[in-house]
mmCIF file of C-alpha atoms in Angstrom:
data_model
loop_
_atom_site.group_PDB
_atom_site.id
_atom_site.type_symbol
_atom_site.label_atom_id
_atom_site.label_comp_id
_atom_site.label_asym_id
_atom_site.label_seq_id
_atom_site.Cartn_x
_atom_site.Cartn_y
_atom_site.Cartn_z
ATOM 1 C CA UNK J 20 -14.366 16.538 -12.723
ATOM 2 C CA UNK J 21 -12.058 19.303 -13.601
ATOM 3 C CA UNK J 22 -9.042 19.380 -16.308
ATOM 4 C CA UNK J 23 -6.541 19.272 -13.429
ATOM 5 C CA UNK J 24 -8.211 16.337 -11.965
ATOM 6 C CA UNK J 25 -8.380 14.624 -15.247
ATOM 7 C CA UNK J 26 -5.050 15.513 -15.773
ATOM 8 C CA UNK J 27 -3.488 14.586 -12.588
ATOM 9 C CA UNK J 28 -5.511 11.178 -13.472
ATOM 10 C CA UNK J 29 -3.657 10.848 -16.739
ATOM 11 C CA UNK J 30 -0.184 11.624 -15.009
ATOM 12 C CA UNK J 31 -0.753 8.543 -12.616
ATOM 13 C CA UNK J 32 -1.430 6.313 -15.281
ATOM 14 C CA UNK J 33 1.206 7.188 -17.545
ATOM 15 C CA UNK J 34 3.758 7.314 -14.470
ATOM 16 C CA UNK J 35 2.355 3.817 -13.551
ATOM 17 C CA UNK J 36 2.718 2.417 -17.248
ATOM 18 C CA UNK J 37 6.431 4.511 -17.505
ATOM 19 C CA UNK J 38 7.520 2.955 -14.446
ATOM 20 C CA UNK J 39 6.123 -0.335 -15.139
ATOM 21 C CA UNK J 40 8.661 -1.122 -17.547
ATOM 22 C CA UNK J 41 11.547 0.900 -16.394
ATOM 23 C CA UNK J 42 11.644 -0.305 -12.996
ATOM 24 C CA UNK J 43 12.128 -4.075 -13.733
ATOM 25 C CA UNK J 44 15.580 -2.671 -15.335
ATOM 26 C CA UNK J 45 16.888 -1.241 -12.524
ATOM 27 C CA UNK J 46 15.697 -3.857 -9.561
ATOM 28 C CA UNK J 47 15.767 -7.226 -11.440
ATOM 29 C CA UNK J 48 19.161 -7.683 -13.375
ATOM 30 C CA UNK J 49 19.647 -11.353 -14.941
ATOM 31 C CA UNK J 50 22.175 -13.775 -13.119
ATOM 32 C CA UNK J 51 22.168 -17.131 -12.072
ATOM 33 C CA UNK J 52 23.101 -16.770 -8.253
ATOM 34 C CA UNK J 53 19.809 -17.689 -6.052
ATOM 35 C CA UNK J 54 20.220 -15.154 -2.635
ATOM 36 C CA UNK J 55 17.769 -16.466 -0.084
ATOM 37 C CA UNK J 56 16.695 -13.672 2.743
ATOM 38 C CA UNK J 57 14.501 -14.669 6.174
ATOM 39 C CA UNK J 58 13.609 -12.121 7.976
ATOM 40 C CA UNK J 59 15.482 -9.321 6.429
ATOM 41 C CA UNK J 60 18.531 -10.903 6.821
ATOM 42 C CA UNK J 61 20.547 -12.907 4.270
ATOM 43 C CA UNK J 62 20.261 -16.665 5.024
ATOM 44 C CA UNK J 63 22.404 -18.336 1.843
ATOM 45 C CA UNK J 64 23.288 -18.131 -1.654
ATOM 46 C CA UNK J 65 23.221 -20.337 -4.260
ATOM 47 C CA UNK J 66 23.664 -21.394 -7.736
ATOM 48 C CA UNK J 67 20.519 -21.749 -9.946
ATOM 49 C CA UNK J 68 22.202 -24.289 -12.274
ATOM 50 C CA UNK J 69 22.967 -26.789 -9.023
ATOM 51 C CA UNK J 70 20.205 -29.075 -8.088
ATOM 52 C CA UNK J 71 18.924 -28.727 -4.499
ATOM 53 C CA UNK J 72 16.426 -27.906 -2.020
ATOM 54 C CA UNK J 73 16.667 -25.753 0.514
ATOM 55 C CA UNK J 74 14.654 -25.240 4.210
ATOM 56 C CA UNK J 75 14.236 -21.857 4.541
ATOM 57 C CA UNK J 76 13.258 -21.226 8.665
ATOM 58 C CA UNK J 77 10.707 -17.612 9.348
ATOM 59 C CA UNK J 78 8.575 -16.683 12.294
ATOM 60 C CA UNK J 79 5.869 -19.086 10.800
ATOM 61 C CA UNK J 80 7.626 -22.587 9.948
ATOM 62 C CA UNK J 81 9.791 -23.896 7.169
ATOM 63 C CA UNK J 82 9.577 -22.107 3.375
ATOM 64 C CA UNK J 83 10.778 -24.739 0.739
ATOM 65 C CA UNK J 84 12.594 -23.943 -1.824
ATOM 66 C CA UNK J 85 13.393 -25.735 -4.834
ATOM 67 C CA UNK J 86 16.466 -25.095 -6.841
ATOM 68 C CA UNK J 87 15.894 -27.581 -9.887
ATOM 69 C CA UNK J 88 16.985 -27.480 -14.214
ATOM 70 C CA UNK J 89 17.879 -23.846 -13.847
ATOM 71 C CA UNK J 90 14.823 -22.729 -12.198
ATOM 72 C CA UNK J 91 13.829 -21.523 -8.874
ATOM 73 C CA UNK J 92 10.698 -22.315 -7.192
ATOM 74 C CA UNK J 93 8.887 -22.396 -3.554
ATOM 75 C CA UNK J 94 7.421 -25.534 -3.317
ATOM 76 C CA UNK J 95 5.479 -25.503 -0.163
ATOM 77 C CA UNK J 96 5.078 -22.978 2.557
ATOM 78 C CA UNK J 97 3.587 -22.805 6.036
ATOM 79 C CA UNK J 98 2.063 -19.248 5.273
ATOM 80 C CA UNK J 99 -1.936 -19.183 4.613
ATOM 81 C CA UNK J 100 -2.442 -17.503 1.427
ATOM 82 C CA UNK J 101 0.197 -19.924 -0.425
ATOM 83 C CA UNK J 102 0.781 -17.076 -3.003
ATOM 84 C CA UNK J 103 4.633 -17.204 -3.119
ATOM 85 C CA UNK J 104 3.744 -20.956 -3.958
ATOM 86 C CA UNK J 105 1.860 -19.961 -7.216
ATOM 87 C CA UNK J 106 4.165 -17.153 -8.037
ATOM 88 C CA UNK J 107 5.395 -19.909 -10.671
ATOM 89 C CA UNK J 108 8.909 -20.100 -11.543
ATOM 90 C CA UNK J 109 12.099 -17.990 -11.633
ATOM 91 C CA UNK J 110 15.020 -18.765 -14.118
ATOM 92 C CA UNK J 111 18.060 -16.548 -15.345
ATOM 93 C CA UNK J 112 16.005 -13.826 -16.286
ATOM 94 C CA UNK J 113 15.935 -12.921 -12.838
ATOM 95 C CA UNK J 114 13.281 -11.981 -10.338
ATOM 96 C CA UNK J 115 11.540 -12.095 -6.566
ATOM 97 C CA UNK J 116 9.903 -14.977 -5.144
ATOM 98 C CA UNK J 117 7.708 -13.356 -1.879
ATOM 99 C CA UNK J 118 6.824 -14.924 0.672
ATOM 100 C CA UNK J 119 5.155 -11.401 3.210
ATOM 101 C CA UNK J 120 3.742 -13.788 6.274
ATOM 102 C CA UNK J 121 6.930 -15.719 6.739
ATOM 103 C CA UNK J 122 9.658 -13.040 5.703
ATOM 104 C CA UNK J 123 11.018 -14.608 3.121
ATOM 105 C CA UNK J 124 12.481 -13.143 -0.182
ATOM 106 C CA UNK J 125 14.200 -15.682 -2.679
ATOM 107 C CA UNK J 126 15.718 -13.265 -5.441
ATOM 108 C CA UNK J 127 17.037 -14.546 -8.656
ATOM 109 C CA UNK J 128 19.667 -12.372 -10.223
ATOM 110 C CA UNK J 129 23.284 -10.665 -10.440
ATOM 111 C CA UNK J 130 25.314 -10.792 -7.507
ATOM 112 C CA UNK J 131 23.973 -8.440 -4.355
ATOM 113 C CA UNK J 132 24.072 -4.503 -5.069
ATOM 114 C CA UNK J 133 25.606 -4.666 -1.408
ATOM 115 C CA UNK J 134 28.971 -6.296 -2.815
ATOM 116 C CA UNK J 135 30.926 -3.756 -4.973
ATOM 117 C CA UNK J 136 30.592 -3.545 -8.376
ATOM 118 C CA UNK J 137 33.727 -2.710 -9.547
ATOM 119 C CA UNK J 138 36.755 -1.033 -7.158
ATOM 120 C CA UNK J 139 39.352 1.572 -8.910
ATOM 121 C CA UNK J 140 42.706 2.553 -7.527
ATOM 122 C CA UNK S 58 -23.649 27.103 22.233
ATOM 123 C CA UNK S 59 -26.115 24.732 19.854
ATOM 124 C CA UNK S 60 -23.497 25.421 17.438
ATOM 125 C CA UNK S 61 -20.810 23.213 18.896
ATOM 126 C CA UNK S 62 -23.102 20.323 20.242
ATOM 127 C CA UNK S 63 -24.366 20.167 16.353
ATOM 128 C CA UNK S 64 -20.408 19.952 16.007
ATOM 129 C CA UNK S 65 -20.015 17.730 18.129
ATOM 130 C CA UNK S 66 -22.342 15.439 17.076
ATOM 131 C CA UNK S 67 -21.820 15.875 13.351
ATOM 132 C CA UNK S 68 -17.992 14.679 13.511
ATOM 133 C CA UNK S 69 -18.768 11.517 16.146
ATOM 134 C CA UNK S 70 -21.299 10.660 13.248
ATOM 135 C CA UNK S 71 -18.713 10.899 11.218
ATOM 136 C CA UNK S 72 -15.895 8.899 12.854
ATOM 137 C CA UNK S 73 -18.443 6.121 13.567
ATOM 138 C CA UNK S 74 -19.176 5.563 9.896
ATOM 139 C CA UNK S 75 -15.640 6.069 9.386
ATOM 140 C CA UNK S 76 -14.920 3.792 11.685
ATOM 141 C CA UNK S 77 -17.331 0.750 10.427
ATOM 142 C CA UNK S 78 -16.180 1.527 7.014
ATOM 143 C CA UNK S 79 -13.149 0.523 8.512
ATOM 144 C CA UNK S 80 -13.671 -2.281 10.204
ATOM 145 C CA UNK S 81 -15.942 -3.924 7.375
ATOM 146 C CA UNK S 82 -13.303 -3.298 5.117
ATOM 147 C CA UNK S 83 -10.692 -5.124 7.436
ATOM 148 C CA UNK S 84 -12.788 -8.222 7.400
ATOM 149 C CA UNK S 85 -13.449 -8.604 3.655
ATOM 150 C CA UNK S 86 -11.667 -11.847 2.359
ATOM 151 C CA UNK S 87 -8.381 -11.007 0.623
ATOM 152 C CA UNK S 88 -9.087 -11.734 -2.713
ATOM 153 C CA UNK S 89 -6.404 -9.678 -4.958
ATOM 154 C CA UNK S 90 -3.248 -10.058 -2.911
ATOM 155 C CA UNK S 91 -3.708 -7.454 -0.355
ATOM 156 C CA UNK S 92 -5.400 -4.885 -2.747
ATOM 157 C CA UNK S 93 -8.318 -3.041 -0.843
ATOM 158 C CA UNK S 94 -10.387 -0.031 -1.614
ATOM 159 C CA UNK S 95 -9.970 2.106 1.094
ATOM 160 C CA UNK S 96 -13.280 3.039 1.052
ATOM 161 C CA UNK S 97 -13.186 4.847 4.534
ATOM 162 C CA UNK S 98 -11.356 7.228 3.104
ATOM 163 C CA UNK S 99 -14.477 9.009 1.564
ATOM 164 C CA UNK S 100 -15.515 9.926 4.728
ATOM 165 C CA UNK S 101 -12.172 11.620 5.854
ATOM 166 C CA UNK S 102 -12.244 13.078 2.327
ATOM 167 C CA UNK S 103 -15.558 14.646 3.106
ATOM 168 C CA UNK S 104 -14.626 15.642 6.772
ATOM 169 C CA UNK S 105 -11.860 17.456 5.075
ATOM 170 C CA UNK S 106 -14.161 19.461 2.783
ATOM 171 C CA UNK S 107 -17.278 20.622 5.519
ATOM 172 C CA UNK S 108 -15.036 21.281 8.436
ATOM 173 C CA UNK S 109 -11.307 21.372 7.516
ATOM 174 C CA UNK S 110 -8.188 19.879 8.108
ATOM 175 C CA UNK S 111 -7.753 19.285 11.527
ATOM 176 C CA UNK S 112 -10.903 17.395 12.076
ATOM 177 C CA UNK S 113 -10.454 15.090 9.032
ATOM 178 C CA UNK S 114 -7.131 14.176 10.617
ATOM 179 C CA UNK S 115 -8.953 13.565 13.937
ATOM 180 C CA UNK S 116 -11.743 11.098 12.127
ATOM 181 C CA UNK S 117 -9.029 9.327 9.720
ATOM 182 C CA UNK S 118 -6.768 8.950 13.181
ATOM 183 C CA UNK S 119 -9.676 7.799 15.182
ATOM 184 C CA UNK S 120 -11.279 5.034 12.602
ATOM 185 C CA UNK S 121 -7.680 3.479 12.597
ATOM 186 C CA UNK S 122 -7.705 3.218 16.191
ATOM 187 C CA UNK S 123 -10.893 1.866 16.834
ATOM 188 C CA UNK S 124 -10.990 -0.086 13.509
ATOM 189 C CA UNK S 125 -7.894 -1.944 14.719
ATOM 190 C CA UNK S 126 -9.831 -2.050 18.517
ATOM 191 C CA UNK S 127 -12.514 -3.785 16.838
ATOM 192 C CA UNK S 128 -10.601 -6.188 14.799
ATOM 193 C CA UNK S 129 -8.085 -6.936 17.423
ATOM 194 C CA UNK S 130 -5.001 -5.788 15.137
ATOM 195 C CA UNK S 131 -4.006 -2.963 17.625
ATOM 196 C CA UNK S 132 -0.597 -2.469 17.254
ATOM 197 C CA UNK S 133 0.019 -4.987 14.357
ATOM 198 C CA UNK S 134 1.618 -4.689 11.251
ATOM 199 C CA UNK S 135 -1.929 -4.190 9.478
ATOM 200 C CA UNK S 136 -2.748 -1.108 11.887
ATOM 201 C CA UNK S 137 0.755 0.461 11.261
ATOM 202 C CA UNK S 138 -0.083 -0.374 7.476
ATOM 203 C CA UNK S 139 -3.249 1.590 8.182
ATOM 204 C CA UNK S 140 -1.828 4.431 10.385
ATOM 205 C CA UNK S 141 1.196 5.046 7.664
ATOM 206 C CA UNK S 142 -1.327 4.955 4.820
ATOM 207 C CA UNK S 143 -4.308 7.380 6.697
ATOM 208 C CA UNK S 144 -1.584 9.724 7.382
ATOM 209 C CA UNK S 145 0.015 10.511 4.324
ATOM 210 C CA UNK S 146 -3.334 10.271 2.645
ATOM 211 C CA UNK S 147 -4.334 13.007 4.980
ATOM 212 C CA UNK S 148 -1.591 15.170 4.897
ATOM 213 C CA UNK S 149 -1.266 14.798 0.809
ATOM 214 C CA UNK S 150 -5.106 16.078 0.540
ATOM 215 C CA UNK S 151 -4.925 18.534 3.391
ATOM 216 C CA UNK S 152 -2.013 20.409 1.279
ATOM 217 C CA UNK S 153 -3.820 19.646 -1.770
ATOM 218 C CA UNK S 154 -7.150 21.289 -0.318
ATOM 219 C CA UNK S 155 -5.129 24.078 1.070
ATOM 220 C CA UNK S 156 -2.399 24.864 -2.277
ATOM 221 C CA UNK S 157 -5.233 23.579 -5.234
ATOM 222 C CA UNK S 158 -8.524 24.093 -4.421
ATOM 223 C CA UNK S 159 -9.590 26.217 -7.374
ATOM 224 C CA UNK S 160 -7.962 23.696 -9.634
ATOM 225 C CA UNK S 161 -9.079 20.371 -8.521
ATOM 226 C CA UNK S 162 -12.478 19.114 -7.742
ATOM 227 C CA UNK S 163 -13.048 16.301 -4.877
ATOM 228 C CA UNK S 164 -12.265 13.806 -6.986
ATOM 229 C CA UNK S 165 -8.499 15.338 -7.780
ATOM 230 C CA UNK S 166 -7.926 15.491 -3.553
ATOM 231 C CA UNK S 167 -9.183 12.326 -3.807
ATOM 232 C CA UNK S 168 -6.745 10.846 -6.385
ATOM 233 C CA UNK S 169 -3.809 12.809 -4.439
ATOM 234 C CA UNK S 170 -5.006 10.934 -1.030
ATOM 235 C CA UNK S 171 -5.164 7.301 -2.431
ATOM 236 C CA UNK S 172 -1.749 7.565 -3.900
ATOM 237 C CA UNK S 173 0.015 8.720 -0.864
ATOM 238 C CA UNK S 174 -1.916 6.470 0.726
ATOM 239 C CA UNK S 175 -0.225 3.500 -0.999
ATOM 240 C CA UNK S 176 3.049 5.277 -1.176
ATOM 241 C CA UNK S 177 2.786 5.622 2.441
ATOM 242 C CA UNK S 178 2.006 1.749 3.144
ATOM 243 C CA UNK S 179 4.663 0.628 0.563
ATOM 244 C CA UNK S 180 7.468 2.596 2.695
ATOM 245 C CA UNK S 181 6.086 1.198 6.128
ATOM 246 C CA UNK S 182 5.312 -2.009 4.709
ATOM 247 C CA UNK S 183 9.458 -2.185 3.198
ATOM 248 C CA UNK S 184 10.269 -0.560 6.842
ATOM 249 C CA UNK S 185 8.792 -3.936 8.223
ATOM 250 C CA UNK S 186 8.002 -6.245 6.439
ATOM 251 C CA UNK S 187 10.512 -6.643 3.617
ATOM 252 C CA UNK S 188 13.560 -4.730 3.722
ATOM 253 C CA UNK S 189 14.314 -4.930 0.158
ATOM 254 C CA UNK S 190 14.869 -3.062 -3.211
ATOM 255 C CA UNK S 191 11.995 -5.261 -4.552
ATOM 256 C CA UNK S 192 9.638 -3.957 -3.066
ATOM 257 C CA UNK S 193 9.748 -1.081 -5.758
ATOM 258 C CA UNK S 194 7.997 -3.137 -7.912
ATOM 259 C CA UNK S 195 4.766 -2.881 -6.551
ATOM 260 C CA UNK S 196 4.964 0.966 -7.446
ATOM 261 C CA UNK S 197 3.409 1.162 -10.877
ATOM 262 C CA UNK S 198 0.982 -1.373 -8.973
ATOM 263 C CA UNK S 199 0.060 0.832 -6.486
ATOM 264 C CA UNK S 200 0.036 3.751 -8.496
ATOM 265 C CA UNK S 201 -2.543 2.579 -10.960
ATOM 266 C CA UNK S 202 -4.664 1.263 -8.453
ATOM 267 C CA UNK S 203 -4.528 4.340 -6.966
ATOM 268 C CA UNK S 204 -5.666 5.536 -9.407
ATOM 269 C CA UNK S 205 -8.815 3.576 -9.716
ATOM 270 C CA UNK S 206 -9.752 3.361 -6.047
ATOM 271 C CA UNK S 207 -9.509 7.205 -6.098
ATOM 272 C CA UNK S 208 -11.662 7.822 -8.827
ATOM 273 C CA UNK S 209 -13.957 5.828 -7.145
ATOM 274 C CA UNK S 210 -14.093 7.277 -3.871
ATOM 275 C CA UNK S 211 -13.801 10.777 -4.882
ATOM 276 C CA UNK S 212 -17.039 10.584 -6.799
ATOM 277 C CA UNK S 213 -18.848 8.528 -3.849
ATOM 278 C CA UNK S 214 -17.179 11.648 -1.372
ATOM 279 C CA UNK S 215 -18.627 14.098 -4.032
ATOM 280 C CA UNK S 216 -22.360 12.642 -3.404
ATOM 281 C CA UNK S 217 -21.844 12.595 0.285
ATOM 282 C CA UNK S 218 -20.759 15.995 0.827
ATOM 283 C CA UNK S 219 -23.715 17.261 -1.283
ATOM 284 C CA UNK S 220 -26.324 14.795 0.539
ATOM 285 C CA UNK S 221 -24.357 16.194 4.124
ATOM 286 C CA UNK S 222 -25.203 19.402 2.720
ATOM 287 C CA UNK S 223 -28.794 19.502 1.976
ATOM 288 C CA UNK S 224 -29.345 17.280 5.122
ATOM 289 C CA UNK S 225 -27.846 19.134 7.217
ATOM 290 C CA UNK S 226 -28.489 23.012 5.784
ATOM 291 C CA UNK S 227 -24.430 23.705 6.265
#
């Protein structure tokens, strides 16, 4: 192993740790609007402090998603893995519930970054 | 005219362990989310290194194609997973063979292929699979696994080039 390669090994991890806890900033703001997404396309939004449940359809079956106390959580799923079931959780804080095989994305945050943020005239 | 059947033979060798690698790899259970080691990549690494770029290209090309034969996956999201990821593993060590030879050992090419590698799925895998800004996330991730995995593989490519070596008198 030669400096550069233990150098260019440092760089990764330090990039890695750096953008570790920068990107979380950017991607995940706090809000409490729930925006659902099946296949790549936007299927509803939603309030996190309203009680419901909602059938989310994808190529596989029905993802279930359970909007309950303030907190966001998929509650069953037709996928194999079940990891978007365990992903625990999501409350105002923010964050991405996952679920790859059936193309959903539940994301927990501000409103969209495709709406405008502010308009001047 | 012995020259080129040794040739010959030496890089179908090649792209059949390459290819098994491959394959074996595809059927390991997925234990860490979708996290594998890429293992096959030592042996384009090592193509890269005793005969040059275009042949490693040829054997990283060829082990996703008949990898994804073998496991059925032709033309599924895994194989274009795999194709995007061989690719700009490939083309990130060919250029860093080429530009930084003198600088970094195997095991820097090495590092330099694993992380394009994952850069390379992440952007295919938000080009189909999840068109979203979220997907950024699993960029430190990648990184430092990248990291690891290329470590790894650049010192297992290190022993293999020297074995290939002494075996074969090149």
């Amino acid at each position: 192993m030669t400096r550069a390669d233990a150098a260019l090994l440092t760089a990764l991890v330090l990039t890695a740790g750096i953008l570790f806890v920068l990107l979380p900033r950017y991607v995940i703001s706090g809000g409490s609007t729930v925006e659902v997404s099946s296949d790549n396309v936007l299927y509803g939004r939603y309030s996190l402090n309203k009680n419901r449940v909602v059938n989310v359809p994808g190529p596989l079956g029905e993802t279930v998603l359970d909007i309950r106390d303030g907190t966001a959580f998929i509650r069953s799923s037709p996928c194999k893995n079940k990891q978007c079931v365990h992903m625990g959780r999501l409350d105002h804080k923010g964050g991405l519930l996952v679920c790859v095989p059936n193309r959903v994305v539940v994301r927990v945050g501000g409103e969209s970054s495709d709406e405008l943020d502010a308009v001047s005239r | 005219m012995t020259g080129r059947v040794e040739r010959l033979t030496r890089m179908a060798l090649l792209l059949a362990l390459a290819t098994v690698i491959h394959t074996v790899e595809a059927l390991l259970p997925v234990t860490a989310g979708w996290f594998r080691p890429g293992l096959a990549n030592i042996v384009g690494l090592t193509t890269l290194f005793l005969y040059g770029f275009k042949e490693a290209l040829f054997v990283t090309l060829g082990r996703v194609f008949l990898g994804s034969l073998a496991t059925g996956l032709f033309g599924s999201p895994a194989f274009l997973l795999s194709l995007s990821g061989g690719v700009s593993a490939m083309a990130a060590m060919g250029s860093a063979h080429r530009y930084g030879r003198r600088r970094f050992s195997v095991i820097g090419i090495s590092l330099f292929g694993a992380v394009f590698h994952n850069i390379g799925q992440l952007f295919m895998a938000y080009l189909l699979i999840i068109r979203h800004e979220g997907v950024l996330l699993l960029l430190p991730v990648m990184i430092l696994t990248a990291a690891g995995t290329g470590l790894i593989n650049g010192v297992a490519a290190r022993f293999f080039i020297d074995h290939f070596r002494k075996v074969t008198r090149m």
